[in-house]
XYZ file of C-alpha atoms in Angstrom:
95
model
C -7.139 3.984 -16.457
C -9.793 2.221 -14.365
C -10.551 2.455 -10.650
C -12.418 0.290 -8.159
C -13.221 1.156 -4.516
C -13.117 -1.439 -1.788
C -11.457 -2.899 1.285
C -8.102 -4.621 1.014
C -6.294 -6.703 3.634
C -2.595 -7.391 3.873
C 0.839 -6.579 5.223
C 2.329 -3.096 4.774
C 6.018 -3.056 3.904
C 8.481 -0.404 2.768
C 10.893 -0.669 -0.158
C 13.620 1.847 -0.945
C 12.871 3.042 -4.480
C 14.626 4.996 -7.221
C 18.071 4.242 -5.756
C 20.836 6.488 -7.041
C 18.542 9.321 -8.130
C 17.635 12.625 -6.535
C 14.161 11.285 -5.760
C 15.438 8.199 -3.917
C 13.099 7.374 -1.055
C 10.551 5.011 0.469
C 7.760 3.282 -1.462
C 4.941 1.708 0.552
C 3.311 -1.549 -0.537
C 0.413 -3.699 0.618
C 1.182 -7.414 0.281
C -2.062 -9.299 -0.356
C -2.891 -12.861 -1.328
C -3.329 -11.634 -4.927
C -0.103 -9.626 -5.194
C 1.557 -6.401 -4.059
C -0.091 -2.989 -4.411
C 1.739 0.330 -4.326
C 0.105 2.575 -1.703
C -0.535 6.319 -2.036
C -1.982 8.146 0.978
C -1.222 11.853 0.733
C 0.606 14.041 -1.740
C 4.319 14.049 -0.870
C 7.710 14.407 -2.487
C 9.136 11.025 -3.528
C 12.145 11.336 -1.197
C 10.003 12.103 1.876
C 8.480 9.434 4.124
C 4.708 9.143 4.456
C 4.354 9.159 8.226
C 0.786 7.815 8.213
C 1.847 4.732 6.249
C 5.194 4.493 8.071
C 3.255 3.954 11.320
C 1.711 0.769 9.861
C 4.930 -0.654 8.368
C 5.379 -4.382 9.106
C 1.770 -4.694 10.322
C -1.334 -6.423 9.002
C -3.894 -3.800 8.052
C -7.288 -3.214 6.495
C -7.178 -0.480 3.845
C -10.158 1.300 2.332
C -9.392 2.962 -0.956
C -9.516 3.047 -4.730
C -7.604 0.490 -6.742
C -6.338 2.039 -9.962
C -4.604 0.411 -12.889
C -2.437 2.329 -15.304
C -0.086 0.799 -17.876
C -0.656 -2.652 -16.363
C 0.449 -1.596 -12.858
C -1.946 -1.534 -9.922
C -1.793 1.007 -7.123
C -4.088 1.823 -4.238
C -5.140 5.368 -3.325
C -5.669 5.040 0.435
C -8.695 6.691 2.026
C -8.458 4.996 5.434
C -6.109 2.463 7.033
C -6.374 0.615 10.340
C -4.630 -2.266 12.057
C -6.097 -5.725 11.460
C -6.051 -8.661 13.832
C -5.482 -11.177 11.031
C -2.272 -13.153 11.478
C -1.891 -14.199 7.876
C -2.692 -12.702 4.498
C -3.581 -16.093 3.026
C -5.969 -17.217 5.764
C -7.978 -13.981 5.883
C -11.651 -14.707 5.048
C -11.997 -11.672 2.741
C -9.374 -12.965 0.273
């Protein structure tokens, strides 16, 4: 498992995960020009919403956090998130 801190820009969206199980609930993703990253902000049960990330759903944001990779899957442990004024993931200068 490796980790890398940094700033990431993109669109936050919510996907309903683990459908048909007892832990069915929302998963939060950051859509970037390089791919989608699963977001983790605070410790929560899988079936509960993360209200801090829910607030930014369907918005372009700037996220500070640690990118971790485990078993070939990337996820982002969020330290701070704020709204961005970028109108497109692809045209953002940091990508």
